[in-house]
Coordinates of C-alpha atoms in Angstrom, one line a residue:
Chain A
M1 CA 0.0 0.0 0.0
I2 CA 1.7 3.2 1.2
R3 CA 4.9 1.2 1.6
D4 CA 5.1 0.5 -2.1
V5 CA 6.5 3.9 -2.8
A6 CA 9.9 3.2 -4.3
L7 CA 11.2 6.8 -4.3
G8 CA 14.0 7.0 -1.8
Q9 CA 13.9 3.6 -0.2
Y10 CA 17.2 2.2 0.9
M11 CA 18.0 -1.2 -0.3
P12 CA 20.9 -3.1 1.3
G13 CA 23.6 -4.4 -1.1
K14 CA 27.3 -5.0 -1.5
G15 CA 28.1 -3.2 -4.8
I16 CA 30.8 -0.5 -5.2
V17 CA 28.2 2.3 -5.1
H18 CA 27.0 0.9 -1.7
K19 CA 30.5 0.8 -0.4
A20 CA 31.5 4.3 -1.5
D21 CA 31.9 7.0 1.2
P22 CA 28.5 8.7 1.7
R23 CA 30.1 12.1 1.9
L24 CA 31.6 11.5 -1.5
K25 CA 28.4 10.2 -2.8
I26 CA 26.6 13.4 -1.9
L27 CA 29.3 15.6 -3.5
V28 CA 29.2 13.4 -6.6
L29 CA 25.4 13.8 -6.7
I30 CA 25.8 17.6 -6.5
A31 CA 28.4 17.5 -9.2
F32 CA 26.0 15.4 -11.4
I33 CA 23.2 17.8 -10.8
V34 CA 25.3 20.7 -11.8
L35 CA 26.5 18.9 -14.9
I36 CA 23.0 17.9 -15.9
F37 CA 22.1 21.6 -15.9
C38 CA 25.3 22.7 -17.6
S39 CA 25.0 20.4 -20.6
F40 CA 24.0 22.7 -23.3
N41 CA 24.3 20.5 -26.3
F42 CA 23.5 16.9 -27.2
A43 CA 27.1 15.7 -26.9
A44 CA 27.4 17.0 -23.3
L45 CA 24.0 15.6 -22.5
G46 CA 25.1 12.3 -24.0
V47 CA 28.2 12.2 -21.8
V48 CA 26.1 12.8 -18.6
T49 CA 23.5 10.2 -19.7
A50 CA 26.2 7.7 -20.3
A51 CA 27.8 8.5 -16.9
V52 CA 24.4 8.0 -15.2
A53 CA 23.9 4.8 -17.0
V54 CA 27.3 3.5 -15.7
V55 CA 26.5 4.5 -12.2
I56 CA 23.1 2.7 -12.4
A57 CA 24.7 -0.4 -13.8
L58 CA 27.3 -0.4 -11.0
S59 CA 24.7 0.2 -8.3
D60 CA 23.6 -3.4 -7.9
I61 CA 19.9 -2.3 -7.7
P62 CA 17.4 -4.0 -10.1
L63 CA 16.4 -1.7 -12.9
K64 CA 12.7 -2.0 -12.1
Y65 CA 13.2 0.1 -9.0
Y66 CA 14.5 2.9 -11.1
F67 CA 11.4 2.6 -13.3
K68 CA 9.2 2.6 -10.3
S69 CA 10.7 5.9 -9.0
L70 CA 10.3 7.4 -12.5
K71 CA 6.7 6.4 -12.6
V72 CA 6.0 8.8 -9.7
I73 CA 7.2 11.9 -11.6
I74 CA 6.0 11.0 -15.1
F75 CA 3.2 13.5 -14.9
I76 CA 5.5 16.3 -14.1
V77 CA 7.8 15.3 -16.9
V78 CA 5.0 15.3 -19.5
I79 CA 3.6 18.7 -18.3
T80 CA 6.9 20.5 -18.2
S81 CA 8.0 19.2 -21.6
V82 CA 4.8 20.1 -23.3
I83 CA 4.9 23.6 -21.8
N84 CA 8.5 24.0 -22.9
M85 CA 7.7 23.0 -26.4
F86 CA 5.9 26.3 -26.9
Y87 CA 8.6 28.5 -25.4
G88 CA 11.1 28.3 -28.3
T89 CA 12.2 31.2 -30.4
G90 CA 12.8 31.4 -34.1
E91 CA 10.9 30.1 -37.2
P92 CA 7.7 28.2 -36.2
I93 CA 7.2 24.8 -37.9
F94 CA 3.8 24.4 -36.6
R95 CA 1.2 27.0 -35.6
F96 CA -2.1 26.8 -33.9
W97 CA -4.0 29.8 -32.6
I98 CA -1.5 31.7 -30.5
L99 CA 0.6 28.6 -29.9
K100 CA 3.6 27.9 -32.1
I101 CA 6.1 25.1 -32.0
T102 CA 9.6 25.9 -33.2
M103 CA 12.7 23.7 -33.6
S104 CA 14.3 25.3 -30.5
G105 CA 11.1 24.6 -28.5
I106 CA 11.4 20.9 -29.4
Y107 CA 15.0 20.9 -28.3
R108 CA 14.1 22.6 -25.1
A109 CA 11.4 19.9 -24.4
I110 CA 13.9 17.1 -25.1
F111 CA 16.5 18.7 -22.8
V112 CA 14.0 19.3 -20.0
T113 CA 12.7 15.7 -20.2
V114 CA 16.1 14.1 -20.2
R115 CA 17.3 16.4 -17.4
I116 CA 14.4 15.6 -15.0
I117 CA 14.7 11.9 -15.7
L118 CA 18.5 12.0 -15.1
L119 CA 18.0 14.0 -12.0
I120 CA 15.5 11.5 -10.5
L121 CA 17.7 8.6 -11.5
V122 CA 20.9 9.8 -9.9
S123 CA 19.2 11.0 -6.7
S124 CA 17.3 7.7 -6.5
C125 CA 20.6 5.9 -6.9
L126 CA 22.0 7.8 -3.9
T127 CA 19.0 7.0 -1.6
F128 CA 18.8 3.4 -2.9
T129 CA 22.4 2.7 -2.0
T130 CA 22.9 4.8 1.1
S131 CA 21.2 4.1 4.4
P132 CA 19.5 7.1 6.0
T133 CA 21.9 7.1 8.9
D134 CA 24.9 7.2 6.6
L135 CA 23.3 9.9 4.7
T136 CA 22.7 12.2 7.7
D137 CA 26.2 11.4 9.0
A138 CA 27.6 12.6 5.7
I139 CA 25.5 15.7 5.7
E140 CA 26.5 16.5 9.2
R141 CA 30.2 16.2 8.2
L142 CA 29.7 18.2 5.0
M143 CA 27.9 21.0 6.8
K144 CA 30.6 21.3 9.5
P145 CA 32.1 24.5 8.1
L146 CA 28.7 26.2 8.8
K147 CA 29.5 25.9 12.5
F148 CA 31.6 29.0 12.0
F149 CA 28.3 30.9 11.4
H150 CA 26.8 29.4 14.6
V151 CA 24.6 27.0 12.7
K152 CA 23.7 24.1 14.9
V153 CA 24.9 21.5 12.5
H154 CA 24.8 18.5 14.8
E155 CA 21.2 19.3 16.0
I156 CA 20.0 19.7 12.4
A157 CA 21.6 16.3 11.5
M158 CA 20.1 14.7 14.6
M159 CA 16.6 16.0 13.7
M160 CA 17.0 14.7 10.2
T161 CA 18.1 11.3 11.5
I162 CA 15.2 11.1 13.8
A163 CA 12.7 12.2 11.1
L164 CA 14.1 9.6 8.7
R165 CA 14.1 7.0 11.3
F166 CA 10.4 7.6 12.1
V167 CA 9.2 7.6 8.5
P168 CA 8.7 3.9 8.3
T169 CA 7.4 3.8 11.9
L170 CA 4.8 6.4 11.1
L171 CA 3.9 4.7 7.9
E172 CA 3.3 1.4 9.7
E173 CA 1.3 3.3 12.3
T174 CA -0.8 4.9 9.6
D175 CA -1.4 1.4 8.1
K176 CA -2.4 0.1 11.4
I177 CA -4.8 2.9 12.2
M178 CA -6.3 2.7 8.7
S179 CA -6.9 -1.0 9.2
A180 CA -8.5 -0.4 12.5
Q181 CA -10.8 2.3 11.2
K182 CA -11.6 0.2 8.1
A183 CA -12.5 -2.6 10.4
R184 CA -15.1 -0.3 11.9
G185 CA -16.4 0.3 8.4
A186 CA -14.6 3.6 7.6
D187 CA -15.0 4.2 3.9
M188 CA -12.0 5.8 2.3
E189 CA -12.5 5.0 -1.3
S190 CA -15.9 6.3 -2.3
G191 CA -17.4 9.7 -2.2
G192 CA -16.4 13.2 -3.4
L193 CA -13.4 15.3 -2.4
I194 CA -15.0 16.7 0.8
K195 CA -16.2 13.3 1.9
K196 CA -12.7 11.8 1.3
V197 CA -11.0 14.6 3.3
R198 CA -13.5 14.1 6.1
A199 CA -12.8 10.4 6.1
L200 CA -9.2 11.2 7.0
T201 CA -10.0 12.7 10.4
P202 CA -10.3 9.3 12.1
I203 CA -6.8 8.5 10.8
L204 CA -5.0 11.8 11.2
I205 CA -6.1 12.5 14.8
P206 CA -4.8 9.2 16.3
L207 CA -1.7 9.5 14.1
F208 CA -0.9 13.0 15.5
V209 CA -1.6 11.8 19.1
S210 CA 0.8 8.9 18.7
A211 CA 3.5 11.0 17.0
F212 CA 3.5 13.4 19.9
R213 CA 3.5 10.5 22.3
R214 CA 6.5 9.0 20.5
A215 CA 8.3 12.3 20.5
Y216 CA 7.9 12.6 24.3
E217 CA 9.1 9.1 24.8
L218 CA 12.1 9.5 22.6
A219 CA 13.1 12.8 24.2
M220 CA 12.8 11.1 27.6
A221 CA 14.9 8.1 26.5
M222 CA 17.6 10.3 25.0
E223 CA 17.8 12.4 28.2
C224 CA 18.0 9.2 30.2
R225 CA 21.1 8.3 28.2
C226 CA 22.6 11.8 28.9
Y227 CA 22.2 13.1 25.4
Q228 CA 23.0 16.8 25.4
G229 CA 23.8 17.7 21.8
G230 CA 26.9 17.7 19.7
D231 CA 29.6 19.3 21.8
G232 CA 32.3 16.8 22.5
R233 CA 30.4 13.9 21.0
T234 CA 32.5 11.3 19.3
R235 CA 31.4 8.9 16.6
M236 CA 31.2 5.1 16.7
K237 CA 31.9 4.9 13.0
S238 CA 34.1 7.6 11.6
L239 CA 34.3 7.9 7.8
H240 CA 37.6 7.4 6.0
L241 CA 38.2 7.7 2.2
Q242 CA 39.3 4.4 0.7
K243 CA 40.8 3.2 -2.5
H244 CA 37.5 2.7 -4.4
D245 CA 36.5 6.3 -3.3
F246 CA 39.4 7.6 -5.4
F247 CA 38.1 5.8 -8.4
C248 CA 34.8 7.6 -7.8
I249 CA 36.6 10.9 -7.7
L250 CA 38.5 10.1 -10.9
F251 CA 35.3 9.0 -12.6
T252 CA 33.5 12.2 -11.7
A253 CA 36.5 14.3 -12.7
A254 CA 36.5 12.6 -16.1
I255 CA 32.8 13.2 -16.6
L256 CA 33.3 16.9 -15.6
A257 CA 36.1 17.3 -18.1
G258 CA 34.0 15.6 -20.8
V259 CA 31.0 17.9 -20.3
V260 CA 33.1 21.0 -20.1
L261 CA 35.0 20.1 -23.3
C262 CA 31.7 19.4 -25.1
D263 CA 30.3 22.7 -23.9
V264 CA 33.3 24.6 -25.0
F265 CA 33.9 23.1 -28.4
I266 CA 30.4 22.3 -29.6
A267 CA 27.8 25.0 -30.2
A268 CA 24.9 25.1 -27.7
A269 CA 21.7 23.5 -28.9
I270 CA 19.5 25.6 -26.6
Chain B
M1 CA -22.7 -25.3 12.0
S2 CA -19.5 -23.7 10.8
I3 CA -19.6 -20.0 10.5
I4 CA -16.1 -19.5 9.2
E5 CA -14.4 -21.8 6.8
V6 CA -10.9 -21.3 5.4
K7 CA -9.6 -23.1 2.4
D8 CA -5.9 -23.3 1.3
L9 CA -5.4 -19.8 2.6
C10 CA -2.0 -18.2 1.7
F11 CA -0.6 -14.8 2.1
T12 CA 2.8 -13.5 1.1
Y13 CA 4.1 -10.1 2.0
G14 CA 6.1 -7.9 -0.4
I15 CA 5.8 -10.1 -3.4
K16 CA 8.6 -9.6 -5.9
T17 CA 10.7 -7.5 -3.6
P18 CA 13.8 -8.4 -1.6
F19 CA 11.5 -8.4 1.5
E20 CA 9.2 -11.2 0.3
K21 CA 7.9 -13.3 3.1
K22 CA 5.3 -16.0 3.4
A23 CA 3.2 -15.1 6.4
V24 CA 0.4 -17.6 6.1
D25 CA 0.8 -20.9 4.4
S26 CA -2.1 -23.1 3.1
L27 CA -4.4 -22.9 6.1
N28 CA -7.4 -25.1 6.2
L29 CA -9.9 -25.0 9.1
S30 CA -13.5 -24.4 10.1
I31 CA -14.8 -22.5 13.1
N32 CA -18.3 -23.3 14.5
E33 CA -20.9 -20.8 15.4
G34 CA -20.9 -19.8 19.1
E35 CA -17.4 -21.1 19.8
I36 CA -14.6 -19.2 21.6
I37 CA -11.4 -19.9 19.8
G38 CA -8.0 -19.2 21.3
L39 CA -5.3 -18.5 18.7
I40 CA -1.7 -18.9 19.9
G41 CA 1.6 -18.8 18.2
H42 CA 5.1 -17.4 18.5
T43 CA 5.7 -13.8 17.3
G44 CA 5.8 -13.8 13.5
S45 CA 3.8 -17.0 13.2
G46 CA 1.2 -15.3 11.1
K47 CA -1.6 -14.9 13.6
S48 CA -2.3 -11.3 13.0
T49 CA -2.2 -11.7 9.2
F50 CA -4.5 -14.6 9.4
V51 CA -7.2 -12.8 11.5
Q52 CA -7.0 -9.8 9.2
M53 CA -7.9 -12.0 6.3
L54 CA -11.0 -13.1 8.1
N55 CA -12.7 -9.7 7.8
G56 CA -11.2 -8.8 4.4
L57 CA -8.6 -6.2 5.6
I58 CA -6.0 -8.3 3.8
R59 CA -6.8 -10.0 0.6
P60 CA -5.3 -13.5 0.5
T61 CA -2.7 -14.2 -2.1
S62 CA -4.5 -17.4 -2.8
G63 CA -7.2 -19.5 -1.1
Q64 CA -10.6 -18.5 0.2
V65 CA -12.4 -17.4 3.3
F66 CA -16.0 -18.4 3.7
L67 CA -18.4 -16.6 6.0
N68 CA -21.7 -18.5 6.4
G69 CA -20.8 -20.5 3.4
E70 CA -20.1 -17.5 1.1
D71 CA -16.8 -16.5 -0.2
I72 CA -16.1 -13.0 1.3
W73 CA -14.3 -11.8 -1.8
A74 CA -17.1 -12.9 -4.2
K75 CA -18.1 -9.2 -4.4
P76 CA -15.0 -7.1 -3.6
K77 CA -17.0 -3.9 -3.7
E78 CA -19.1 -5.0 -0.8
I79 CA -16.3 -6.0 1.5
R80 CA -17.4 -3.4 4.0
K81 CA -20.4 -5.5 4.8
I82 CA -18.1 -8.4 5.8
R83 CA -16.3 -6.0 8.2
F84 CA -19.5 -5.3 10.1
K85 CA -20.1 -9.0 10.4
V86 CA -16.6 -9.9 11.5
G87 CA -15.7 -7.3 14.1
M88 CA -12.0 -6.9 14.6
V89 CA -10.3 -5.4 17.7
F90 CA -6.7 -4.7 17.0
Q91 CA -3.7 -4.9 19.3
Y92 CA -3.6 -1.8 21.5
P93 CA -6.9 -0.6 20.1
E94 CA -6.8 2.5 22.3
Y95 CA -4.6 4.2 19.6
Q96 CA -7.5 4.2 17.2
L97 CA -9.7 6.5 19.4
F98 CA -10.2 9.9 17.7
D99 CA -13.6 11.5 18.3
E100 CA -14.6 14.3 20.6
T101 CA -16.4 12.1 23.1
V102 CA -16.3 8.4 23.9
Y103 CA -19.9 8.2 22.8
D104 CA -19.1 9.6 19.4
D105 CA -16.2 7.3 19.0
I106 CA -18.2 4.2 19.8
A107 CA -20.9 5.4 17.4
F108 CA -18.4 5.6 14.5
G109 CA -18.9 1.9 13.5
P110 CA -22.8 2.0 13.7
K111 CA -22.8 5.3 11.8
N112 CA -20.8 3.7 9.0
M113 CA -23.3 0.9 9.0
G114 CA -25.9 3.6 8.1
L115 CA -28.1 3.0 11.2
S116 CA -30.7 5.6 12.2
G117 CA -30.1 8.0 15.1
E118 CA -32.2 6.1 17.7
K119 CA -30.7 2.8 16.8
I120 CA -27.2 4.2 17.1
D121 CA -28.0 5.5 20.6
A122 CA -29.3 2.1 21.6
T123 CA -26.4 0.1 20.3
V124 CA -23.8 2.5 21.7
K125 CA -25.3 2.3 25.2
K126 CA -25.6 -1.5 25.0
A127 CA -22.0 -1.8 23.8
A128 CA -20.8 0.5 26.6
K129 CA -22.6 -1.6 29.1
F130 CA -21.1 -4.8 27.8
S131 CA -17.6 -3.4 28.1
G132 CA -18.3 -1.9 31.5
L133 CA -18.2 1.8 30.7
S134 CA -20.4 4.0 32.9
E135 CA -22.7 6.6 31.3
K136 CA -20.6 9.4 32.8
L137 CA -17.5 8.2 30.9
L138 CA -19.4 8.4 27.6
K139 CA -19.4 12.2 27.7
K140 CA -15.7 12.5 28.3
S141 CA -13.0 12.9 25.7
P142 CA -11.4 9.5 24.9
F143 CA -8.0 11.1 25.6
D144 CA -8.9 11.8 29.2
L145 CA -9.6 8.1 30.1
S146 CA -7.2 5.8 31.9
G147 CA -5.4 3.1 29.9
G148 CA -7.8 0.3 30.8
E149 CA -10.9 2.5 30.1
K150 CA -9.5 3.5 26.7
R151 CA -9.0 -0.1 25.9
R152 CA -12.6 -0.9 26.9
A153 CA -13.9 2.1 24.9
A154 CA -12.1 0.9 21.8
I155 CA -13.5 -2.6 22.2
A156 CA -17.0 -1.1 22.7
G157 CA -16.5 0.6 19.4
V158 CA -16.3 -2.8 17.7
I159 CA -18.9 -4.5 19.8
A160 CA -21.3 -1.7 18.9
M161 CA -21.4 -3.0 15.3
D162 CA -23.0 -6.2 16.8
P163 CA -20.7 -8.5 14.8
D164 CA -21.5 -12.2 14.4
V165 CA -17.8 -13.0 14.8
L166 CA -15.7 -10.9 17.2
V167 CA -11.9 -11.1 16.7
L168 CA -9.7 -9.7 19.5
D169 CA -6.0 -9.4 18.8
E170 CA -4.2 -9.5 22.2
P171 CA -7.0 -7.8 24.1
T172 CA -5.2 -8.0 27.4
A173 CA -1.7 -7.0 26.4
G174 CA -0.3 -4.3 28.7
L175 CA -3.2 -4.4 31.2
D176 CA -2.6 -5.1 34.9
P177 CA -3.8 -8.4 36.3
K178 CA -7.0 -7.0 37.7
G179 CA -7.9 -5.2 34.4
K180 CA -6.9 -8.4 32.6
S181 CA -9.3 -10.7 34.4
L182 CA -12.0 -8.1 34.3
L183 CA -11.7 -7.8 30.6
L184 CA -11.7 -11.5 30.1
S185 CA -14.8 -12.0 32.2
Q186 CA -16.5 -9.2 30.3
I187 CA -15.7 -10.9 27.0
N188 CA -17.0 -14.1 28.5
S189 CA -20.3 -12.6 29.7
Y190 CA -20.7 -10.8 26.4
H191 CA -20.2 -14.0 24.6
R192 CA -22.8 -15.8 26.8
E193 CA -25.4 -13.2 26.3
R194 CA -24.9 -12.7 22.6
N195 CA -23.9 -16.3 21.8
N196 CA -21.7 -15.2 19.0
T197 CA -18.3 -16.5 17.8
V198 CA -15.2 -15.1 19.5
I199 CA -11.6 -15.5 18.3
I200 CA -9.0 -14.4 20.8
V201 CA -5.3 -14.0 19.8
S202 CA -3.1 -14.1 22.9
H203 CA 0.3 -14.7 24.2
S204 CA -1.1 -15.5 27.6
M205 CA -1.7 -19.2 27.9
E206 CA -3.5 -18.7 31.1
D207 CA -6.1 -16.5 29.4
I208 CA -6.5 -19.0 26.6
A209 CA -6.8 -21.9 29.0
Q210 CA -9.4 -20.1 31.0
I211 CA -11.7 -18.9 28.2
A212 CA -11.3 -20.9 25.0
D213 CA -13.4 -23.8 23.8
R214 CA -10.8 -24.8 21.2
V215 CA -7.3 -23.7 20.7
L216 CA -5.6 -23.0 17.4
V217 CA -1.8 -23.2 17.3
M218 CA 0.1 -21.5 14.5
N219 CA 3.7 -22.0 13.8
K220 CA 5.6 -20.4 10.9
G221 CA 2.4 -19.5 9.0
R222 CA 1.1 -23.0 9.3
L223 CA -1.7 -24.6 11.3
E224 CA 0.0 -26.8 13.8
M225 CA -2.8 -28.0 16.1
F226 CA -6.5 -27.3 16.5
D227 CA -8.1 -29.0 19.5
T228 CA -9.6 -28.5 22.9
P229 CA -7.4 -26.7 25.4
K230 CA -7.1 -29.9 27.5
K231 CA -5.6 -31.8 24.6
I232 CA -3.4 -29.0 23.4
F233 CA -1.9 -28.1 26.8
A234 CA -1.3 -31.8 27.5
Q235 CA 1.5 -31.6 24.8
A236 CA 3.9 -29.4 26.7
E237 CA 7.0 -30.5 24.8
K238 CA 5.5 -29.9 21.4
L239 CA 4.4 -26.4 22.4
E240 CA 7.8 -25.6 23.9
S241 CA 9.5 -26.6 20.6
M242 CA 7.4 -23.9 18.9
G243 CA 8.5 -21.3 21.4
L244 CA 5.2 -21.5 23.3
R245 CA 4.5 -22.9 26.8
V246 CA 1.6 -24.4 28.8
P247 CA -0.1 -22.4 31.6
Q248 CA 1.9 -22.3 34.8
I249 CA -0.7 -24.3 36.7
T250 CA -0.7 -27.0 34.1
K251 CA 3.1 -27.2 34.3
I252 CA 2.9 -27.6 38.1
M253 CA 0.4 -30.4 37.8
I254 CA 2.6 -32.1 35.2
S255 CA 5.6 -32.0 37.5
L256 CA 3.4 -33.3 40.4
K257 CA 2.5 -36.2 38.2
E258 CA 6.1 -36.9 37.3
K259 CA 6.9 -37.1 41.0
G260 CA 4.4 -39.9 41.2
Y261 CA 1.2 -38.2 42.4
D262 CA -2.0 -39.4 40.9
V263 CA -3.4 -36.2 39.2
S264 CA -4.8 -35.8 35.7
D265 CA -2.8 -34.2 32.8
G266 CA -5.0 -31.5 31.3
V267 CA -5.5 -29.2 34.3
L268 CA -6.0 -25.7 33.0
T269 CA -7.1 -23.4 35.9
V270 CA -6.1 -22.9 39.5
E271 CA -9.6 -23.9 40.5
Q272 CA -9.4 -27.3 38.8
A273 CA -5.9 -27.8 40.3
F274 CA -7.3 -27.0 43.7
C275 CA -10.1 -29.6 43.4
E276 CA -7.6 -32.2 42.1
I277 CA -5.2 -31.7 45.0
V278 CA -8.0 -31.7 47.6
S279 CA -9.5 -34.9 46.2
L280 CA -6.0 -36.5 46.1
L281 CA -5.4 -35.5 49.7
K282 CA -8.8 -36.9 50.8
K283 CA -8.0 -40.2 49.0
E284 CA -4.8 -40.5 50.9
G285 CA -6.6 -39.7 54.1
K286 CA -4.6 -36.6 54.9
I287 CA -7.5 -34.3 55.4

């Protein structure tokens, strides 16, 4: 049911992408996002697409999970590409009322579609192969320089960890409460919008109540174990770069160089 | 006559994912009208999944559930009707309470059934009486009740639908001994008055021994035993091999017998044990 959402679910595995340092993975993801939006011609876009394909092939995650996560955004992709089609400049090749389609509009649509798809694929790859705790650890480490500006980095990371930790718990809870109310004949499928929204009250109220209860309990449990924030706190697992991480860096650098070269030497398509 | 019949019932979680797990594996059984069934099994034995298939909350992967001889999934659109006939009280049901007053919360089920105002009022009051809630409590917010009262209010919410089969998943979990025995005796008296079928899932062998007509033992998704409590709890070793145990008093009587005292095997309650021991002492002329 609700649990079937593939977007962002961690799947344990032993591939090289799983093993790579989570800090590095986040940086590589950022690099990829920048590259995806800095590819201005088909050659550059081709290089990025090929790189994403390689990462996916190495990720040790069945392809169907990637398709599943694409399914969620297909609607957005279609809408944005259709809108973009009409925003081109130059000689129209097709005209209808005030709408006109130009060659550059079509290029735009293709670029937008490919970019969104690549974006979802690489970010899914990160969340598929990195456990939430690793992810927040990495974010905490990467945000450390912000401490200089008195940003409470550790607290933010802890909040993220807790939030991520409780997503499955709350989903399970929602499932349970839904079952319990359905067992009392709650009808959530039929009726108009207002009726459907109203049908949510018996689920949302118990859910909120239990979320608050859990929060109190967790806070109490943390205080009982003398938790007092990030100062002077050491880590059980500290992250170290390893040999395969340097391959990752090399790979990303190569892609970066490829895209930059394509952008410089080939004329932009959009 | 059998009210519930189950044929080759199977359920697998997370089909075609790395988390695939067979929870219920080819179950075949029938439950008679008016029986109290105790359902026991180790954690993860598929008890909860099984009972949720009885009222159509979970659709079986394969196999069928018959209620009064009719397949409950014959008309999937009318599955809600089945849920009114097979009332289901979940584990820790107090977490499902949501309405402004206890009265409104109990009325949620009957309202969904489409009953008229007066009928709802009557069923709510009846259900509250069955579960031992006073009229004064009905006007309170469910969140102001004590733990035991909340539990009873939630159970009343299911009883109010007047189901032919009442399923209770661990109704006594987390209650103190007094609340426990009170709840069990209330379930028992409700059963006697209404003469409907009751299925109780429990980890407490004492509860099951005390209340059940027949006991259903599940292990790893399969039906292991289905018999009277006397016969089931006489097989202490088999139960222990499945991570279960016999009631404490039964265990004491078994060890007495092993020591050479002439007592019977299937003693289930303290009262029975008391009678057994008194009659034994009388026979030996000690009292």
